[in-house]
C-alpha atoms as one frame of an Amber mdcrd trajectory, in Angstrom:
protein
  14.569 136.420  61.406  12.792 133.565  59.900  10.910 130.734  62.218  12.074
 127.596  62.171   8.728 126.445  60.850   9.243 128.795  58.146  12.790 127.161
  57.082  10.753 124.004  56.785   8.510 124.654  55.262  10.935 126.277  52.667
  13.021 123.091  52.711   9.696 121.042  51.850   9.179 123.525  49.270  12.586
 122.875  47.601  12.871 119.073  48.238   9.343 118.162  46.852   7.768 120.945
  44.774  10.369 122.032  42.304  11.336 125.213  43.995  14.380 126.879  42.717
  15.976 130.004  41.527  15.474 130.153  38.082  18.281 132.281  37.166  20.517
 134.337  38.185  21.273 137.146  35.423  24.283 140.076  35.458  23.232 142.466
  33.216  26.405 144.227  31.322  26.478 147.707  29.895  28.063 147.760  26.352
  27.591 151.475  25.693  31.789 151.638  26.128  32.903 148.877  23.626  31.849
 150.843  20.875  33.970 151.647  17.797  34.076 152.078  14.350  35.332 148.157
  13.365  33.150 145.267  14.170  36.061 143.650  15.354  37.505 145.775  17.630
  34.074 145.987  18.769  33.819 142.105  19.040  36.815 142.287  21.552  35.887
 145.099  23.766  33.081 142.835  24.477  34.500 139.660  24.943  36.736 141.511
  27.106  34.415 143.413  29.472  31.907 140.376  29.744  34.460 137.668  30.990
  36.094 140.724  33.092  32.765 141.388  34.641  31.244 138.274  34.787  34.378
 135.997  35.679  32.988 134.689  39.320  29.253 134.970  38.363  29.100 130.979
  38.099  31.404 130.594  40.986  29.482 133.107  43.232  25.960 131.163  42.155
  27.172 127.801  43.050  28.576 129.015  46.209  25.223 129.962  47.494  23.407
 127.011  46.209  25.942 124.850  48.807  25.494 127.334  51.637  22.450 127.974
  51.089  20.683 124.362  49.776  18.865 126.536  47.074  18.659 125.356  43.629
  19.964 128.104  41.331  19.060 126.204  38.354  21.027 128.890  35.527  23.675
 131.479  35.219  23.250 133.828  32.554  24.203 137.370  31.152  22.118 140.105
  29.463  23.571 143.173  27.680  23.088 146.067  25.778  21.224 145.548  22.548
  24.118 145.383  20.457  22.261 147.176  17.405  22.886 150.425  19.722  26.819
 148.878  20.068  27.640 148.519  17.017  25.965 151.086  15.201  29.411 153.489
  14.958  30.801 150.225  12.683  31.289 150.595   8.939  30.323 146.279   8.473
  26.620 145.324   7.837  27.265 141.936   9.499  27.138 141.817  12.997  27.796
 137.882  13.225  31.394 138.660  14.173  29.943 139.980  17.773  27.151 137.538
  18.480  30.554 134.473  17.868  32.331 137.132  20.636  29.525 137.040  22.994
  29.377 133.479  22.765  32.682 132.595  23.417  32.279 135.013  26.489  29.495
 133.169  27.543  31.570 130.333  27.231  34.404 131.402  28.867  32.546 132.476
  31.985  30.432 129.184  32.137  26.976 130.807  31.388  24.476 128.718  29.776
  22.876 131.715  27.922  23.627 135.375  27.150  20.758 137.706  25.896  21.130
 140.916  24.069  21.914 140.288  20.107  19.127 142.639  19.548  17.650 145.818
  18.637  14.493 148.268  19.501  12.458 149.417  16.649   9.194 149.617  17.614
   9.078 153.069  15.972  11.468 152.880  13.189  14.669 151.154  12.436  18.313
 152.622  11.839  20.628 151.109   9.467  21.948 148.802  12.402  18.841 147.575
  13.175  18.730 146.589   9.830  22.095 145.499  10.048  21.296 143.487  13.566
  17.994 142.354  12.288  19.505 140.753   8.756  22.182 139.162  10.738  19.788
 137.338  13.139  19.776 134.022  11.247  23.552 133.660  10.713  24.229 134.926
  14.530  21.932 132.066  16.160  23.139 129.275  13.556  26.473 129.428  14.435
  26.512 130.157  18.014  25.596 127.942  21.098  24.139 130.163  23.547  23.796
 133.612  21.892  19.569 134.725  22.069  18.036 137.178  20.240  15.436 139.733
  20.607  13.543 142.562  18.457  10.824 145.258  20.082   8.731 145.760  16.885
   6.077 147.529  18.792   4.893 149.814  22.327   1.824 150.966  23.509   3.558
 154.425  23.160   4.532 153.772  19.434   2.189 151.621  18.026   3.269 148.407
  15.718   5.961 148.660  13.355   5.003 146.371  10.513   7.745 146.995   8.477
   9.493 145.318  11.082   6.831 142.678  12.226   6.604 142.041   7.923  10.573
 141.433   8.230  10.606 139.455  11.167   8.311 136.629  10.134  11.058 136.432
   7.121  14.031 136.471   9.560  12.427 133.479  11.590  11.493 131.571   8.883
  15.022 131.985   7.520  16.371 130.769  11.124  14.331 127.831  10.970  15.970
 126.355   7.944  19.672 127.521   8.654  18.756 125.036  11.949  16.491 122.660
  10.366  19.180 120.207  11.741  18.714 120.785  15.375  14.944 120.862  15.051
  14.765 124.965  14.263  17.238 125.389  17.909  17.510 128.774  16.382  14.286
 130.274  16.491  13.555 129.295  20.378  16.833 131.561  21.068  15.097 134.665
  19.298  11.827 136.519  21.013   9.758 139.530  19.133   8.508 141.657  21.736
   5.974 144.263  22.080   6.423 147.060  25.278   9.820 144.935  25.835  11.548
 145.574  29.308  14.481 146.568  30.132  15.347 144.052  32.911  14.121 140.643
  32.187  16.549 138.056  33.937  14.499 135.416  31.617  15.631 133.891  28.236
  15.698 134.571  24.972  14.248 137.545  25.644  16.437 139.221  28.112  18.795
 142.446  27.450  20.387 145.228  29.476  18.635 148.501  28.855  19.787 152.169
  28.279  18.355 152.695  31.500  20.327 150.436  33.710  23.206 151.094  36.073
  26.631 150.115  34.297  26.373 146.041  35.964  23.349 144.897  37.802  22.369
 141.178  39.388  18.861 140.604  38.277  17.125 137.312  39.811  14.520 135.069
  38.463  12.247 132.846  40.938  10.398 129.900  39.913   7.524 128.016  42.014
   4.776 126.641  39.660   4.750 123.206  41.541   4.986 124.920  45.069   1.613
 126.627  43.752   0.414 123.763  42.687   0.475 121.853  45.968  -0.832 125.112
  47.628  -3.719 124.536  45.604  -4.136 120.731  46.172  -5.233 121.724  50.243
  -8.008 124.089  49.322 -10.044 122.281  46.669 -13.710 122.733  46.236 -12.786
 126.316  48.191 -13.981 129.764  46.464 -12.016 131.787  44.150 -11.481 134.137
  47.160  -9.808 131.374  48.808  -7.414 130.294  46.050  -6.339 134.095  45.055
  -5.300 134.370  48.958  -3.634 130.955  48.931  -1.572 131.906  45.603  -0.169
 135.220  46.749   0.507 133.810  50.115   2.632 130.987  48.440   4.049 134.099
  46.119   5.310 135.743  48.734   7.193 133.030  50.085   8.677 132.212  46.636
   9.994 136.241  45.922  11.109 136.030  49.304  14.099 133.462  48.676  15.000
 134.795  45.511  15.444 138.551  47.532  17.469 136.520  49.813  19.791 135.397
  46.972  19.780 138.694  44.828  21.066 140.456  47.791  23.466 137.991  48.584
  24.665 137.285  44.851  24.989 141.404  44.806  26.648 141.471  47.797  29.692
 138.871  47.035  29.656 140.182  43.216  30.276 143.982  44.621  27.113 144.479
  41.856  24.169 146.167  42.835  20.862 144.826  43.154  18.807 145.407  40.262
  15.412 143.463  40.208  13.502 140.026  41.356  10.813 138.819  38.583   8.737
 136.435  40.161   7.150 134.443  37.159   6.048 131.280  37.196   8.660 129.557
  34.650   7.484 125.976  34.021   9.479 123.273  33.151   8.755 119.695  31.190
   9.120 117.976  34.870   6.162 116.595  36.479   4.657 118.291  38.539   6.495
 121.713  37.873   3.279 122.885  35.661   1.357 126.081  35.373  -1.009 124.171
  33.555  -1.646 121.859  36.641  -1.661 124.816  38.441  -5.185 126.340  36.001
  -6.310 122.848  35.860  -6.193 122.354  40.029  -8.646 125.297  40.044 -11.719
 122.961  38.552 -10.561 122.250  34.538 -10.755 118.830  33.326  -7.846 119.817
  30.331  -5.965 123.095  30.386  -7.166 125.149  27.184 -11.152 124.384  27.867
 -13.264 127.076  28.567 -12.866 129.421  31.576  -8.899 128.542  30.852  -8.107
 132.370  30.688  -9.846 133.528  33.478  -8.124 130.396  35.870  -5.073 131.948
  34.494  -5.872 135.962  34.799  -6.774 134.743  38.448  -3.572 133.022  38.852
  -1.283 135.977  36.964  -2.839 138.827  39.422  -2.721 136.566  42.751   1.094
 135.750  42.189   1.917 139.702  41.331   0.337 140.852  44.351   1.698 137.920
  46.447   5.550 138.952  45.155   5.559 143.129  45.327   5.237 142.513  49.306
   7.890 140.205  49.477  11.035 142.353  47.494  11.820 145.817  47.269  12.117
 146.083  43.869  10.198 143.759  41.667  10.614 143.697  37.886  11.329 142.101
  34.911   8.000 140.215  33.903   6.249 138.623  36.733   3.690 136.532  36.370
   2.313 133.435  34.875   4.869 132.271  31.662   2.916 129.869  29.009   5.855
 128.313  26.988   3.949 125.148  25.627   7.218 122.968  24.882   8.268 123.348
  28.347   5.142 123.161  30.370   4.449 118.887  30.846   0.440 120.139  31.081
   0.831 122.189  28.419   2.719 119.698  26.022  -0.113 117.108  27.429  -2.683
 119.942  26.364  -1.837 120.612  23.054  -1.923 116.988  22.190  -5.401 116.224
  23.212  -6.162 119.695  20.755  -7.618 120.893  23.875  -5.116 123.710  23.335
  -4.693 125.399  20.619  -3.021 128.625  19.012  -5.927 130.563  18.847  -6.570
 129.487  22.715  -2.862 130.689  23.338  -3.508 133.684  21.882  -6.279 134.769
  24.089  -4.646 133.491  27.602  -1.928 136.041  26.672  -4.213 138.731  27.304
  -4.093 137.857  31.035  -0.095 136.479  31.888   3.009 137.213  31.425   4.724
 137.293  27.904   3.014 135.989  25.248   3.107 132.824  22.277   6.143 131.085
  23.536   7.957 128.425  22.025   5.125 127.037  19.542   5.773 125.083  17.133
   4.194 125.444  13.539   4.378 123.284  10.317   7.890 123.675   8.808   5.703
 125.299   5.333   4.302 127.895   6.896   4.828 131.347   5.085   6.637 133.906
   6.896   3.446 136.328   5.868   1.462 133.943   8.422   5.013 133.798  11.216
   3.726 138.291  10.563   0.633 137.814  10.856   0.817 135.885  14.246   3.375
 138.477  15.542   1.248 141.437  14.244  -1.855 140.136  16.090   0.482 139.253
  19.964   1.621 142.769  19.737  -1.285 144.276  19.245  -2.560 142.569  22.529
   0.534 144.221  24.740  -0.410 147.585  22.670  -3.922 147.962  23.514  -3.168
 146.278  27.088  -0.031 148.526  27.573   1.548 144.799  28.499   4.498 142.962
  27.141   3.829 140.700  25.390   6.324 138.347  23.248   6.474 135.337  20.283
   8.474 132.505  20.445   8.006 130.312  17.756   9.314 127.848  15.750   8.543
 126.428  11.714   9.323 122.612  12.336  11.212 122.047   8.939   9.985 119.019
   7.572   6.957 118.170  10.249   3.728 118.365  10.127   1.146 119.118  11.909
   1.119 116.432  14.956   4.742 115.650  14.872   6.538 116.052  17.740   9.260
 118.584  17.694  12.505 117.506  20.681  14.416 119.613  21.974  15.432 117.714
  25.641  16.534 120.212  28.496  14.430 122.749  29.834  13.111 123.249  26.687
  11.354 120.349  26.414   8.696 118.781  23.182   6.496 121.028  20.991   3.852
 119.101  19.671   3.667 121.127  16.250   0.234 123.142  15.991  -1.917 124.277
  12.911  -2.054 127.648  11.719  -5.024 129.077   9.567  -4.587 128.306   6.527
  -6.030 131.356   5.078  -3.998 134.081   3.477  -2.770 137.190   5.218  -0.232
 138.181   2.647  -1.829 141.176   1.563  -2.368 142.655   5.135   1.436 142.127
   5.728   2.476 143.730   2.700   1.081 147.018   3.210   4.058 148.216   6.074
   3.861 151.265   7.713   3.121 151.627  11.637  -0.234 150.329  13.086  -1.029
 153.504  15.209  -0.824 153.791  18.986  -3.601 153.373  20.536  -6.121 156.634
  22.422  -4.938 155.814  25.452  -1.347 155.778  25.373  -2.059 159.704  24.903
  -0.898 160.369  29.265   1.452 163.544  29.198
């Protein structure tokens, strides 16, 4: 039972501190939708998703009303499509992307993830087909999200895939230039991708998952920020303990929603992802948490240490609150989606190099970063390679979601609106990495990967 004090505290966090369940994501296996025809596969996919997720949005809305807990997004993740489409003869997988988009609209979800390929050790013909289909697929759909896993601690870094993804990102940016390169905002390149991530754009339903599951992602940067205001000037031991206790409360709410959604939908409960996912709204920023610890501006010296403390304390507090914590679980630093990050980038306190350093200690990686539209595909690939190396060597998930802003230069602002916010166009190094990327092959796995 919850005490009256706990209930009132939770109500205050919801009403005044931006506490919410960021997403309920239904993961659906599509392995039984395989056929030798892309058209047939697409139809089977549409039928299965619309059948299993028919009541997802209505259930989420009912829980919102009855419990008074905001559930911002209802989403779907599916088996990586390169696996599902492998038996087909066609090379263009865009019809499958359109079927996913149609199913998402029918079910009323805002995003569907899983137009994906796992190529960290090598690429099958189907993987290549899917990757080559990404620009058209993302340009011709509204709600489909795509991801490609190019590296893992066990396999190393597939540099052939890294080189290809630089070209794919550049092409996607060009094909969606009229929307500010919006297609790239729906595309993630991973190292050590996880199978149960409920957050877009990188969500997919892994092959080790059940037929259908419910995963929940909670978020509460505003709650953590508010809690830290009560311990100004206190030592970092107190800061860490305060964040741990706050993360416990946030995750406990996610566990409640996940269990209730699982029961009502008759679908197994998967995991709670306890990530701190910010929004462009004031008071809902990870950057402002770091500044509350004593930094004048996020990005200055000390930022990486502050973020390391935050990420660790969030995990320690969250794991005590749920039987199954998974996904990414930590602090996100998406530049365009965080009001404080946007402000820091506009002051030139937050640079691409500093963000890369920060990704060594937090969840995911270089996220929602706009760069000049004339950036080369090789430079994009080199940025991906650097981020993948951080993930591989540190045995953690890292990712790149980067947007070449076609027709824009450094200092311009790329406006997306909504949760995607606005991205200041950040400079990249002017010196070439082309010869490095042209080598291809595979960067071997680190020595500590040999644990068997």
